[in-house]
Amino acid sequence: MAENNSSTSTLSFEVLLEYLKRKHHFDFTGYKRSSLERRIQHRMGQLGIESYSEYLSYLEATEEEFAHLFSTIEINYTYFFRDRDTWDYLCQDIIPRIQAAKPPDQPIRVWSAGCASGEETYTLAIVLAEALGIEQFNQRVHIFATDIDDDALRKARQSSYLEHEMTRIPPHLLNQYFERINDRYQFRKDLRAAISFHRHNLIQNAPMSKIDLLVCRNTLIYFDLDAQTKALVRFHFSLEDRGFLFLGKAEMVPGELDLFRTINVNHHVYTKLPKEYLSPRLFVQAFKRPR
Ligand SMILES: C[S@@+](CC[C@H](N)C(=O)[O-])C[C@H]1O[C@@H](n2cnc3c(N)ncnc32)[C@H](O)[C@@H]1O
C-alpha cells in the first residue's frame, strides 16, 4: 500500500536509514536527503515496491538486496584513471611541485579519502611512481586510503581486479604495474607496502595529519552542505601548509569558506590557505559530535 501520508513516509524513511546504520554500519546522516530518497525510490520502483516499510521488510529478508541498493545509489562507483586528463595534470604539474617543496629525505604523505574498492588509490600510486620514479616512491611515499565501506575496503586490500575492470588503464602502465594471475590482475607487490587501507568516516572520525596531497573525489557530492563543510574543515586541518586538495569534476570548495585557494579550476585542484586560527563557528560546526 502506498505511504501517501508524508509524515508516515518520513518516519519510515528514517526507520529504513536507522536499519541500514545498525545492520550494515552505513550511516547516511549528512547525505543529501532528496537525492537519497529519489535513488532509493528508483530501486523500490524496479522491485514494484511502493512503501519504505515494505522495502525494509524486503531488505531484511533478501541478503543480496543491500548490494543492489548500494549500486543503485552509485555509492561505490569507481574506476581506474577516472578523468584521465586530470591524472596527467597531477603527474606533470602538482606532484613535481610537492617534490620540489620538500627536502629529498622527507616522506610524501598522501590521503586517498573515499577510496571505494581501491581503483583510485592504485591510480594515484601509479601516477606518483611515474612522477617520482620507483625508487623515490618506495623510499618516500605513504598512501593512507580510507572509506567507510568495509566490503569495498576488503576488495581494495586484495588489489586484485578482473580484466573488464582494467580497460581504462593505458596498456604500458597495465604491464608495468600489474601482475597477471589467471583471470585477474594484481597490483605490484613491491609498491603495495606504501599503501594502507583503513575504515574512516570523513564527517565523524579524526582527520589524518601532515598530508601533502589529499585526493577526495566523487564523495563530497553525496553530502549535504553541513557535512561538506565538516569534511572540508577537517581536510584543511589535515593538510600541510603547502598541501594540495584534489576533488571530483562535480565538486568544489565554496569560496566563502576561505580555507583553500583554487590552483586549477578545470581539474578541481586547490591548495590550503594557512590559517593561524579557524573561526570558532567553523570549528564548532566541523568538530561537534553527531546527535
Ligand atoms: C562514488 S565512490 C568514489 C570513489 C572514488 N573516489 C572515485 O572517485 O572513483 C564514493 C565513496 O565514498 C565513500 N563514502 C561515502 N560516505 C563516506 C563517509 N562519510 N566517509 C568516508 N567515505 C565515505 C563510499 O563508501 C564510496 O566508496
PDB file of C-alpha atoms and ligand atoms in Angstrom:
ATOM      1  CA  MET A   1       0.000   0.000   0.000  1.00  0.00           C
ATOM      2  CA  ALA A   2       1.355   3.463  -0.879  1.00  0.00           C
ATOM      3  CA  GLU A   3       2.505   5.646   2.017  1.00  0.00           C
ATOM      4  CA  ASN A   4       0.541   8.704   0.990  1.00  0.00           C
ATOM      5  CA  ASN A   5       0.772  10.429   4.359  1.00  0.00           C
ATOM      6  CA  SER A   6       4.040  12.354   4.167  1.00  0.00           C
ATOM      7  CA  SER A   7       4.844  12.291   7.917  1.00  0.00           C
ATOM      8  CA  THR A   8       4.367   8.488   7.975  1.00  0.00           C
ATOM      9  CA  SER A   9       6.568   8.305   4.908  1.00  0.00           C
ATOM     10  CA  THR A  10       9.293  10.449   6.528  1.00  0.00           C
ATOM     11  CA  LEU A  11       9.089   8.350   9.645  1.00  0.00           C
ATOM     12  CA  SER A  12       9.525   5.077   7.795  1.00  0.00           C
ATOM     13  CA  PHE A  13      12.344   6.562   5.705  1.00  0.00           C
ATOM     14  CA  GLU A  14      14.109   7.379   8.999  1.00  0.00           C
ATOM     15  CA  VAL A  15      13.425   3.811  10.227  1.00  0.00           C
ATOM     16  CA  LEU A  16      14.942   2.490   6.992  1.00  0.00           C
ATOM     17  CA  LEU A  17      18.073   4.658   7.463  1.00  0.00           C
ATOM     18  CA  GLU A  18      18.328   3.549  11.097  1.00  0.00           C
ATOM     19  CA  TYR A  19      18.198  -0.101   9.958  1.00  0.00           C
ATOM     20  CA  LEU A  20      20.969   0.469   7.379  1.00  0.00           C
ATOM     21  CA  LYS A  21      23.117   2.045  10.072  1.00  0.00           C
ATOM     22  CA  ARG A  22      22.513  -0.720  12.610  1.00  0.00           C
ATOM     23  CA  LYS A  23      22.688  -3.727  10.302  1.00  0.00           C
ATOM     24  CA  HIS A  24      25.152  -2.582   7.641  1.00  0.00           C
ATOM     25  CA  HIS A  25      27.072   0.078   9.587  1.00  0.00           C
ATOM     26  CA  PHE A  26      26.300   2.570   6.856  1.00  0.00           C
ATOM     27  CA  ASP A  27      25.387   5.925   8.312  1.00  0.00           C
ATOM     28  CA  PHE A  28      23.582   8.192   5.859  1.00  0.00           C
ATOM     29  CA  THR A  29      23.486  11.115   8.295  1.00  0.00           C
ATOM     30  CA  GLY A  30      24.765  14.135   6.392  1.00  0.00           C
ATOM     31  CA  TYR A  31      23.789  12.764   2.987  1.00  0.00           C
ATOM     32  CA  LYS A  32      21.645  14.860   0.634  1.00  0.00           C
ATOM     33  CA  ARG A  33      18.195  13.662   1.633  1.00  0.00           C
ATOM     34  CA  SER A  34      16.356  14.417  -1.599  1.00  0.00           C
ATOM     35  CA  SER A  35      18.775  12.554  -3.863  1.00  0.00           C
ATOM     36  CA  LEU A  36      18.980   9.652  -1.409  1.00  0.00           C
ATOM     37  CA  GLU A  37      15.178   9.350  -1.354  1.00  0.00           C
ATOM     38  CA  ARG A  38      14.999   9.640  -5.138  1.00  0.00           C
ATOM     39  CA  ARG A  39      17.531   6.863  -5.659  1.00  0.00           C
ATOM     40  CA  ILE A  40      16.002   4.539  -3.070  1.00  0.00           C
ATOM     41  CA  GLN A  41      12.579   5.115  -4.621  1.00  0.00           C
ATOM     42  CA  HIS A  42      14.075   4.259  -8.011  1.00  0.00           C
ATOM     43  CA  ARG A  43      15.221   0.908  -6.610  1.00  0.00           C
ATOM     44  CA  MET A  44      11.821   0.348  -4.989  1.00  0.00           C
ATOM     45  CA  GLY A  45      10.199   1.079  -8.377  1.00  0.00           C
ATOM     46  CA  GLN A  46      12.364  -1.607 -10.034  1.00  0.00           C
ATOM     47  CA  LEU A  47      11.008  -4.079  -7.491  1.00  0.00           C
ATOM     48  CA  GLY A  48       7.403  -2.848  -7.670  1.00  0.00           C
ATOM     49  CA  ILE A  49       7.531  -1.803  -4.011  1.00  0.00           C
ATOM     50  CA  GLU A  50       5.608   1.302  -3.008  1.00  0.00           C
ATOM     51  CA  SER A  51       6.407   1.981   0.632  1.00  0.00           C
ATOM     52  CA  TYR A  52       9.600   2.327   2.649  1.00  0.00           C
ATOM     53  CA  SER A  53       8.279  -0.062   5.290  1.00  0.00           C
ATOM     54  CA  GLU A  54       7.630  -2.738   2.646  1.00  0.00           C
ATOM     55  CA  TYR A  55      11.109  -2.138   1.231  1.00  0.00           C
ATOM     56  CA  LEU A  56      12.591  -2.501   4.718  1.00  0.00           C
ATOM     57  CA  SER A  57      10.939  -5.921   5.067  1.00  0.00           C
ATOM     58  CA  TYR A  58      12.335  -6.878   1.646  1.00  0.00           C
ATOM     59  CA  LEU A  59      15.836  -5.734   2.677  1.00  0.00           C
ATOM     60  CA  GLU A  60      15.636  -7.767   5.865  1.00  0.00           C
ATOM     61  CA  ALA A  61      14.510 -10.879   4.006  1.00  0.00           C
ATOM     62  CA  THR A  62      16.842 -10.663   0.987  1.00  0.00           C
ATOM     63  CA  GLU A  63      20.527 -10.914   1.740  1.00  0.00           C
ATOM     64  CA  GLU A  64      21.806  -9.593  -1.590  1.00  0.00           C
ATOM     65  CA  GLU A  65      19.494  -6.557  -1.659  1.00  0.00           C
ATOM     66  CA  PHE A  66      21.886  -4.273   0.220  1.00  0.00           C
ATOM     67  CA  ALA A  67      24.438  -4.649  -2.596  1.00  0.00           C
ATOM     68  CA  HIS A  68      21.731  -3.767  -5.165  1.00  0.00           C
ATOM     69  CA  LEU A  69      20.712  -0.733  -3.146  1.00  0.00           C
ATOM     70  CA  PHE A  70      24.331   0.385  -2.942  1.00  0.00           C
ATOM     71  CA  SER A  71      24.876   0.121  -6.669  1.00  0.00           C
ATOM     72  CA  THR A  72      21.593   1.967  -7.328  1.00  0.00           C
ATOM     73  CA  ILE A  73      22.780   4.800  -5.126  1.00  0.00           C
ATOM     74  CA  GLU A  74      26.054   4.551  -7.085  1.00  0.00           C
ATOM     75  CA  ILE A  75      27.820   4.983  -3.848  1.00  0.00           C
ATOM     76  CA  ASN A  76      30.740   2.701  -4.725  1.00  0.00           C
ATOM     77  CA  TYR A  77      31.006   3.530  -8.406  1.00  0.00           C
ATOM     78  CA  THR A  78      34.654   3.965  -9.372  1.00  0.00           C
ATOM     79  CA  TYR A  79      37.203   3.005 -11.999  1.00  0.00           C
ATOM     80  CA  PHE A  80      40.907   3.346 -12.757  1.00  0.00           C
ATOM     81  CA  PHE A  81      42.087   6.682 -14.197  1.00  0.00           C
ATOM     82  CA  ARG A  82      38.676   8.310 -13.784  1.00  0.00           C
ATOM     83  CA  ASP A  83      39.011  11.676 -15.623  1.00  0.00           C
ATOM     84  CA  ARG A  84      42.293  10.736 -17.269  1.00  0.00           C
ATOM     85  CA  ASP A  85      43.380  14.308 -18.169  1.00  0.00           C
ATOM     86  CA  THR A  86      43.299  15.305 -14.520  1.00  0.00           C
ATOM     87  CA  TRP A  87      45.640  12.489 -13.525  1.00  0.00           C
ATOM     88  CA  ASP A  88      48.056  13.641 -16.257  1.00  0.00           C
ATOM     89  CA  TYR A  89      47.899  17.145 -14.783  1.00  0.00           C
ATOM     90  CA  LEU A  90      48.578  15.788 -11.310  1.00  0.00           C
ATOM     91  CA  CYS A  91      51.553  13.798 -12.609  1.00  0.00           C
ATOM     92  CA  GLN A  92      53.093  16.611 -14.638  1.00  0.00           C
ATOM     93  CA  ASP A  93      52.287  19.645 -12.520  1.00  0.00           C
ATOM     94  CA  ILE A  94      51.246  19.009  -8.932  1.00  0.00           C
ATOM     95  CA  ILE A  95      53.473  16.100  -7.856  1.00  0.00           C
ATOM     96  CA  PRO A  96      56.674  17.839  -9.110  1.00  0.00           C
ATOM     97  CA  ARG A  97      55.648  20.883  -7.027  1.00  0.00           C
ATOM     98  CA  ILE A  98      55.263  18.731  -3.920  1.00  0.00           C
ATOM     99  CA  GLN A  99      58.630  17.126  -4.637  1.00  0.00           C
ATOM    100  CA  ALA A 100      60.359  20.484  -5.177  1.00  0.00           C
ATOM    101  CA  ALA A 101      58.959  21.941  -1.947  1.00  0.00           C
ATOM    102  CA  LYS A 102      60.288  19.193   0.333  1.00  0.00           C
ATOM    103  CA  PRO A 103      63.808  18.077   1.280  1.00  0.00           C
ATOM    104  CA  PRO A 104      64.547  14.806  -0.588  1.00  0.00           C
ATOM    105  CA  ASP A 105      64.734  12.729   2.598  1.00  0.00           C
ATOM    106  CA  GLN A 106      61.267  13.717   3.824  1.00  0.00           C
ATOM    107  CA  PRO A 107      58.213  11.479   3.389  1.00  0.00           C
ATOM    108  CA  ILE A 108      55.425  12.402   0.993  1.00  0.00           C
ATOM    109  CA  ARG A 109      52.120  11.721   2.732  1.00  0.00           C
ATOM    110  CA  VAL A 110      49.044  11.200   0.599  1.00  0.00           C
ATOM    111  CA  TRP A 111      45.425  10.610   1.674  1.00  0.00           C
ATOM    112  CA  SER A 112      43.050   8.840  -0.694  1.00  0.00           C
ATOM    113  CA  ALA A 113      39.734   9.619   1.046  1.00  0.00           C
ATOM    114  CA  GLY A 114      36.588   7.786  -0.082  1.00  0.00           C
ATOM    115  CA  CYS A 115      38.789   5.255  -1.896  1.00  0.00           C
ATOM    116  CA  ALA A 116      35.966   2.715  -2.513  1.00  0.00           C
ATOM    117  CA  SER A 117      37.400  -0.574  -3.880  1.00  0.00           C
ATOM    118  CA  GLY A 118      40.875   0.862  -4.469  1.00  0.00           C
ATOM    119  CA  GLU A 119      40.900   1.743  -8.183  1.00  0.00           C
ATOM    120  CA  GLU A 120      41.528   5.405  -7.404  1.00  0.00           C
ATOM    121  CA  THR A 121      44.203   4.599  -4.806  1.00  0.00           C
ATOM    122  CA  TYR A 122      46.174   2.397  -7.221  1.00  0.00           C
ATOM    123  CA  THR A 123      45.775   5.035  -9.940  1.00  0.00           C
ATOM    124  CA  LEU A 124      47.267   7.512  -7.501  1.00  0.00           C
ATOM    125  CA  ALA A 125      50.123   5.120  -6.689  1.00  0.00           C
ATOM    126  CA  ILE A 126      50.889   4.667 -10.400  1.00  0.00           C
ATOM    127  CA  VAL A 127      50.846   8.413 -11.023  1.00  0.00           C
ATOM    128  CA  LEU A 128      53.129   9.047  -8.033  1.00  0.00           C
ATOM    129  CA  ALA A 129      55.529   6.299  -9.148  1.00  0.00           C
ATOM    130  CA  GLU A 130      55.576   7.711 -12.684  1.00  0.00           C
ATOM    131  CA  ALA A 131      56.265  11.248 -11.442  1.00  0.00           C
ATOM    132  CA  LEU A 132      58.831  10.387  -8.740  1.00  0.00           C
ATOM    133  CA  GLY A 133      60.384   7.171 -10.061  1.00  0.00           C
ATOM    134  CA  ILE A 134      60.053   3.775  -8.380  1.00  0.00           C
ATOM    135  CA  GLU A 135      62.985   4.296  -6.011  1.00  0.00           C
ATOM    136  CA  GLN A 136      61.710   7.615  -4.637  1.00  0.00           C
ATOM    137  CA  PHE A 137      58.204   6.156  -4.430  1.00  0.00           C
ATOM    138  CA  ASN A 138      59.409   3.236  -2.315  1.00  0.00           C
ATOM    139  CA  GLN A 139      61.533   5.433  -0.088  1.00  0.00           C
ATOM    140  CA  ARG A 140      59.207   8.357   0.482  1.00  0.00           C
ATOM    141  CA  VAL A 141      55.550   7.759  -0.311  1.00  0.00           C
ATOM    142  CA  HIS A 142      52.878   6.756   2.235  1.00  0.00           C
ATOM    143  CA  ILE A 143      49.336   6.496   0.933  1.00  0.00           C
ATOM    144  CA  PHE A 144      46.576   6.327   3.547  1.00  0.00           C
ATOM    145  CA  ALA A 145      43.446   5.114   1.802  1.00  0.00           C
ATOM    146  CA  THR A 146      40.156   5.344   3.688  1.00  0.00           C
ATOM    147  CA  ASP A 147      36.486   4.592   3.252  1.00  0.00           C
ATOM    148  CA  ILE A 148      33.506   3.746   5.440  1.00  0.00           C
ATOM    149  CA  ASP A 149      32.515   0.693   3.440  1.00  0.00           C
ATOM    150  CA  ASP A 150      34.132  -2.491   4.776  1.00  0.00           C
ATOM    151  CA  ASP A 151      33.281  -4.591   1.687  1.00  0.00           C
ATOM    152  CA  ALA A 152      34.887  -2.034  -0.612  1.00  0.00           C
ATOM    153  CA  LEU A 153      37.959  -1.879   1.639  1.00  0.00           C
ATOM    154  CA  ARG A 154      38.243  -5.681   1.570  1.00  0.00           C
ATOM    155  CA  LYS A 155      38.388  -5.625  -2.226  1.00  0.00           C
ATOM    156  CA  ALA A 156      40.832  -2.703  -2.160  1.00  0.00           C
ATOM    157  CA  ARG A 157      43.223  -4.560   0.145  1.00  0.00           C
ATOM    158  CA  GLN A 158      43.213  -7.586  -2.151  1.00  0.00           C
ATOM    159  CA  SER A 159      44.377  -5.316  -5.006  1.00  0.00           C
ATOM    160  CA  SER A 160      43.136  -7.892  -7.491  1.00  0.00           C
ATOM    161  CA  TYR A 161      40.824  -6.953 -10.363  1.00  0.00           C
ATOM    162  CA  LEU A 162      39.105  -8.666 -13.280  1.00  0.00           C
ATOM    163  CA  GLU A 163      40.064  -7.950 -16.892  1.00  0.00           C
ATOM    164  CA  HIS A 164      36.966  -5.855 -17.613  1.00  0.00           C
ATOM    165  CA  GLU A 165      37.886  -3.566 -14.704  1.00  0.00           C
ATOM    166  CA  MET A 166      41.262  -2.785 -16.277  1.00  0.00           C
ATOM    167  CA  THR A 167      40.139  -1.338 -19.596  1.00  0.00           C
ATOM    168  CA  ARG A 168      40.834   2.323 -18.703  1.00  0.00           C
ATOM    169  CA  ILE A 169      44.462   1.705 -17.753  1.00  0.00           C
ATOM    170  CA  PRO A 170      46.873   2.605 -20.568  1.00  0.00           C
ATOM    171  CA  PRO A 171      48.409  -0.727 -21.734  1.00  0.00           C
ATOM    172  CA  HIS A 172      52.040   0.189 -20.946  1.00  0.00           C
ATOM    173  CA  LEU A 173      51.041   1.072 -17.356  1.00  0.00           C
ATOM    174  CA  LEU A 174      48.983  -2.101 -17.021  1.00  0.00           C
ATOM    175  CA  ASN A 175      52.035  -4.179 -17.963  1.00  0.00           C
ATOM    176  CA  GLN A 176      54.324  -2.249 -15.699  1.00  0.00           C
ATOM    177  CA  TYR A 177      52.195  -2.057 -12.553  1.00  0.00           C
ATOM    178  CA  PHE A 178      50.076  -5.214 -12.534  1.00  0.00           C
ATOM    179  CA  GLU A 179      50.865  -8.896 -12.499  1.00  0.00           C
ATOM    180  CA  ARG A 180      48.529 -11.209 -14.381  1.00  0.00           C
ATOM    181  CA  ILE A 181      47.416 -14.115 -12.195  1.00  0.00           C
ATOM    182  CA  ASN A 182      44.967 -16.442 -14.043  1.00  0.00           C
ATOM    183  CA  ASP A 183      41.967 -14.279 -14.953  1.00  0.00           C
ATOM    184  CA  ARG A 184      42.886 -11.409 -12.624  1.00  0.00           C
ATOM    185  CA  TYR A 185      45.365  -8.550 -12.416  1.00  0.00           C
ATOM    186  CA  GLN A 186      47.166  -7.837  -9.157  1.00  0.00           C
ATOM    187  CA  PHE A 187      48.884  -4.579  -8.271  1.00  0.00           C
ATOM    188  CA  ARG A 188      52.697  -4.863  -7.911  1.00  0.00           C
ATOM    189  CA  LYS A 189      53.663  -6.269  -4.542  1.00  0.00           C
ATOM    190  CA  ASP A 190      56.776  -4.115  -4.073  1.00  0.00           C
ATOM    191  CA  LEU A 191      54.695  -0.921  -4.301  1.00  0.00           C
ATOM    192  CA  ARG A 192      51.874  -2.158  -2.099  1.00  0.00           C
ATOM    193  CA  ALA A 193      53.927  -1.678   1.076  1.00  0.00           C
ATOM    194  CA  ALA A 194      53.469   2.088   0.711  1.00  0.00           C
ATOM    195  CA  ILE A 195      49.670   1.806   0.824  1.00  0.00           C
ATOM    196  CA  SER A 196      47.480   1.124   3.840  1.00  0.00           C
ATOM    197  CA  PHE A 197      43.683   0.905   3.914  1.00  0.00           C
ATOM    198  CA  HIS A 198      41.623   1.981   6.918  1.00  0.00           C
ATOM    199  CA  ARG A 199      37.969   2.338   7.800  1.00  0.00           C
ATOM    200  CA  HIS A 200      37.288   6.029   8.373  1.00  0.00           C
ATOM    201  CA  ASN A 201      34.227   8.266   8.333  1.00  0.00           C
ATOM    202  CA  LEU A 202      35.015  11.658   6.815  1.00  0.00           C
ATOM    203  CA  ILE A 203      32.442  13.517   8.859  1.00  0.00           C
ATOM    204  CA  GLN A 204      32.903  11.785  12.184  1.00  0.00           C
ATOM    205  CA  ASN A 205      36.451  10.495  12.652  1.00  0.00           C
ATOM    206  CA  ALA A 206      39.620  12.415  13.438  1.00  0.00           C
ATOM    207  CA  PRO A 207      41.345  13.515  10.230  1.00  0.00           C
ATOM    208  CA  MET A 208      44.817  12.343   9.090  1.00  0.00           C
ATOM    209  CA  SER A 209      47.656  14.808   9.625  1.00  0.00           C
ATOM    210  CA  LYS A 210      50.665  16.279   7.767  1.00  0.00           C
ATOM    211  CA  ILE A 211      49.186  15.419   4.377  1.00  0.00           C
ATOM    212  CA  ASP A 212      50.869  16.750   1.213  1.00  0.00           C
ATOM    213  CA  LEU A 213      48.215  15.605  -1.251  1.00  0.00           C
ATOM    214  CA  LEU A 214      44.615  14.837  -0.364  1.00  0.00           C
ATOM    215  CA  VAL A 215      42.528  13.155  -3.045  1.00  0.00           C
ATOM    216  CA  CYS A 216      38.805  13.025  -2.286  1.00  0.00           C
ATOM    217  CA  ARG A 217      36.791  12.594  -5.445  1.00  0.00           C
ATOM    218  CA  ASN A 218      33.108  11.935  -6.067  1.00  0.00           C
ATOM    219  CA  THR A 219      32.375  11.543  -2.369  1.00  0.00           C
ATOM    220  CA  LEU A 220      31.504  15.038  -1.079  1.00  0.00           C
ATOM    221  CA  ILE A 221      28.881  15.134  -3.819  1.00  0.00           C
ATOM    222  CA  TYR A 222      26.686  12.830  -1.717  1.00  0.00           C
ATOM    223  CA  PHE A 223      26.875  15.062   1.374  1.00  0.00           C
ATOM    224  CA  ASP A 224      24.586  17.921   2.348  1.00  0.00           C
ATOM    225  CA  LEU A 225      26.153  21.369   2.847  1.00  0.00           C
ATOM    226  CA  ASP A 226      26.738  20.910   6.563  1.00  0.00           C
ATOM    227  CA  ALA A 227      28.532  17.578   6.057  1.00  0.00           C
ATOM    228  CA  GLN A 228      30.584  19.006   3.150  1.00  0.00           C
ATOM    229  CA  THR A 229      31.724  21.854   5.391  1.00  0.00           C
ATOM    230  CA  LYS A 230      32.633  19.394   8.156  1.00  0.00           C
ATOM    231  CA  ALA A 231      34.752  17.358   5.749  1.00  0.00           C
ATOM    232  CA  LEU A 232      36.436  20.404   4.177  1.00  0.00           C
ATOM    233  CA  VAL A 233      37.386  21.920   7.543  1.00  0.00           C
ATOM    234  CA  ARG A 234      38.876  18.560   8.504  1.00  0.00           C
ATOM    235  CA  PHE A 235      40.779  18.473   5.191  1.00  0.00           C
ATOM    236  CA  HIS A 236      42.151  21.923   5.968  1.00  0.00           C
ATOM    237  CA  PHE A 237      43.361  20.605   9.316  1.00  0.00           C
ATOM    238  CA  SER A 238      44.914  17.546   7.614  1.00  0.00           C
ATOM    239  CA  LEU A 239      46.944  19.353   5.021  1.00  0.00           C
ATOM    240  CA  GLU A 240      50.449  20.713   5.336  1.00  0.00           C
ATOM    241  CA  ASP A 241      50.615  24.460   4.664  1.00  0.00           C
ATOM    242  CA  ARG A 242      51.579  23.912   1.025  1.00  0.00           C
ATOM    243  CA  GLY A 243      49.386  20.823   0.668  1.00  0.00           C
ATOM    244  CA  PHE A 244      47.030  20.187  -2.247  1.00  0.00           C
ATOM    245  CA  LEU A 245      43.409  19.089  -2.303  1.00  0.00           C
ATOM    246  CA  PHE A 246      42.056  17.290  -5.362  1.00  0.00           C
ATOM    247  CA  LEU A 247      38.266  17.000  -5.710  1.00  0.00           C
ATOM    248  CA  GLY A 248      35.985  15.373  -8.305  1.00  0.00           C
ATOM    249  CA  LYS A 249      34.759  17.057 -11.504  1.00  0.00           C
ATOM    250  CA  ALA A 250      31.372  17.898  -9.989  1.00  0.00           C
ATOM    251  CA  GLU A 251      32.746  19.133  -6.679  1.00  0.00           C
ATOM    252  CA  MET A 252      34.132  22.444  -5.478  1.00  0.00           C
ATOM    253  CA  VAL A 253      35.149  24.299  -2.339  1.00  0.00           C
ATOM    254  CA  PRO A 254      32.679  27.114  -1.573  1.00  0.00           C
ATOM    255  CA  GLY A 255      34.685  30.382  -1.792  1.00  0.00           C
ATOM    256  CA  GLU A 256      33.073  31.760   1.369  1.00  0.00           C
ATOM    257  CA  LEU A 257      34.781  29.079   3.448  1.00  0.00           C
ATOM    258  CA  ASP A 258      38.045  30.963   2.818  1.00  0.00           C
ATOM    259  CA  LEU A 259      40.139  27.874   3.586  1.00  0.00           C
ATOM    260  CA  PHE A 260      41.556  26.963   0.164  1.00  0.00           C
ATOM    261  CA  ARG A 261      42.844  28.746  -2.935  1.00  0.00           C
ATOM    262  CA  THR A 262      41.989  27.403  -6.375  1.00  0.00           C
ATOM    263  CA  ILE A 263      45.061  26.182  -8.259  1.00  0.00           C
ATOM    264  CA  ASN A 264      43.306  24.799 -11.323  1.00  0.00           C
ATOM    265  CA  VAL A 265      39.605  25.301 -11.812  1.00  0.00           C
ATOM    266  CA  ASN A 266      39.249  22.697 -14.611  1.00  0.00           C
ATOM    267  CA  HIS A 267      40.927  19.966 -12.638  1.00  0.00           C
ATOM    268  CA  HIS A 268      39.411  20.953  -9.267  1.00  0.00           C
ATOM    269  CA  VAL A 269      42.777  21.256  -7.550  1.00  0.00           C
ATOM    270  CA  TYR A 270      43.125  23.544  -4.515  1.00  0.00           C
ATOM    271  CA  THR A 271      45.835  24.489  -2.054  1.00  0.00           C
ATOM    272  CA  LYS A 272      45.432  25.167   1.627  1.00  0.00           C
ATOM    273  CA  LEU A 273      45.254  28.761   2.797  1.00  0.00           C
ATOM    274  CA  PRO A 274      47.265  28.555   6.014  1.00  0.00           C
ATOM    275  CA  LYS A 275      45.363  29.996   8.986  1.00  0.00           C
ATOM    276  CA  GLU A 276      46.565  30.719  12.470  1.00  0.00           C
ATOM    277  CA  TYR A 277      43.053  30.219  13.826  1.00  0.00           C
ATOM    278  CA  LEU A 278      39.873  28.791  12.383  1.00  0.00           C
ATOM    279  CA  SER A 279      36.757  30.827  13.034  1.00  0.00           C
ATOM    280  CA  PRO A 280      35.068  29.410  16.175  1.00  0.00           C
ATOM    281  CA  ARG A 281      31.872  28.922  14.138  1.00  0.00           C
ATOM    282  CA  LEU A 282      33.617  26.663  11.607  1.00  0.00           C
ATOM    283  CA  PHE A 283      35.498  24.815  14.317  1.00  0.00           C
ATOM    284  CA  VAL A 284      32.321  24.010  16.233  1.00  0.00           C
ATOM    285  CA  GLN A 285      30.461  23.076  13.020  1.00  0.00           C
ATOM    286  CA  ALA A 286      33.228  20.713  11.944  1.00  0.00           C
ATOM    287  CA  PHE A 287      34.000  19.003  15.206  1.00  0.00           C
ATOM    288  CA  LYS A 288      30.714  18.970  17.106  1.00  0.00           C
ATOM    289  CA  ARG A 289      29.622  15.452  17.957  1.00  0.00           C
ATOM    290  CA  PRO A 290      26.810  13.956  15.859  1.00  0.00           C
ATOM    291  CA  ARG A 291      23.479  13.705  17.671  1.00  0.00           C
TER     292      ARG A 291
HETATM  293  C1  LIG B   1      31.363   7.144  -5.691  1.00  0.00           C
HETATM  294  S1  LIG B   1      32.603   6.470  -4.656  1.00  0.00           S
HETATM  295  C2  LIG B   1      34.005   7.387  -5.218  1.00  0.00           C
HETATM  296  C3  LIG B   1      35.206   6.501  -5.342  1.00  0.00           C
HETATM  297  C4  LIG B   1      36.442   7.209  -5.894  1.00  0.00           C
HETATM  298  N1  LIG B   1      36.854   8.277  -5.005  1.00  0.00           N
HETATM  299  C5  LIG B   1      36.206   7.732  -7.282  1.00  0.00           C
HETATM  300  O1  LIG B   1      36.069   8.934  -7.457  1.00  0.00           O
HETATM  301  O2  LIG B   1      36.148   6.938  -8.225  1.00  0.00           O
HETATM  302  C6  LIG B   1      32.244   7.257  -3.084  1.00  0.00           C
HETATM  303  C7  LIG B   1      32.917   6.559  -1.905  1.00  0.00           C
HETATM  304  O3  LIG B   1      32.759   7.356  -0.748  1.00  0.00           O
HETATM  305  C8  LIG B   1      32.539   6.516   0.355  1.00  0.00           C
HETATM  306  N2  LIG B   1      31.895   7.294   1.407  1.00  0.00           N
HETATM  307  C9  LIG B   1      30.628   7.723   1.436  1.00  0.00           C
HETATM  308  N3  LIG B   1      30.387   8.378   2.584  1.00  0.00           N
HETATM  309  C10 LIG B   1      31.558   8.389   3.284  1.00  0.00           C
HETATM  310  C11 LIG B   1      31.947   8.912   4.541  1.00  0.00           C
HETATM  311  N4  LIG B   1      31.077   9.572   5.317  1.00  0.00           N
HETATM  312  N5  LIG B   1      33.213   8.719   4.945  1.00  0.00           N
HETATM  313  C12 LIG B   1      34.099   8.043   4.169  1.00  0.00           C
HETATM  314  N6  LIG B   1      33.793   7.515   2.961  1.00  0.00           N
HETATM  315  C13 LIG B   1      32.528   7.683   2.528  1.00  0.00           C
HETATM  316  C14 LIG B   1      31.658   5.411  -0.207  1.00  0.00           C
HETATM  317  O4  LIG B   1      31.682   4.247   0.608  1.00  0.00           O
HETATM  318  C15 LIG B   1      32.282   5.202  -1.577  1.00  0.00           C
HETATM  319  O5  LIG B   1      33.238   4.191  -1.561  1.00  0.00           O
END
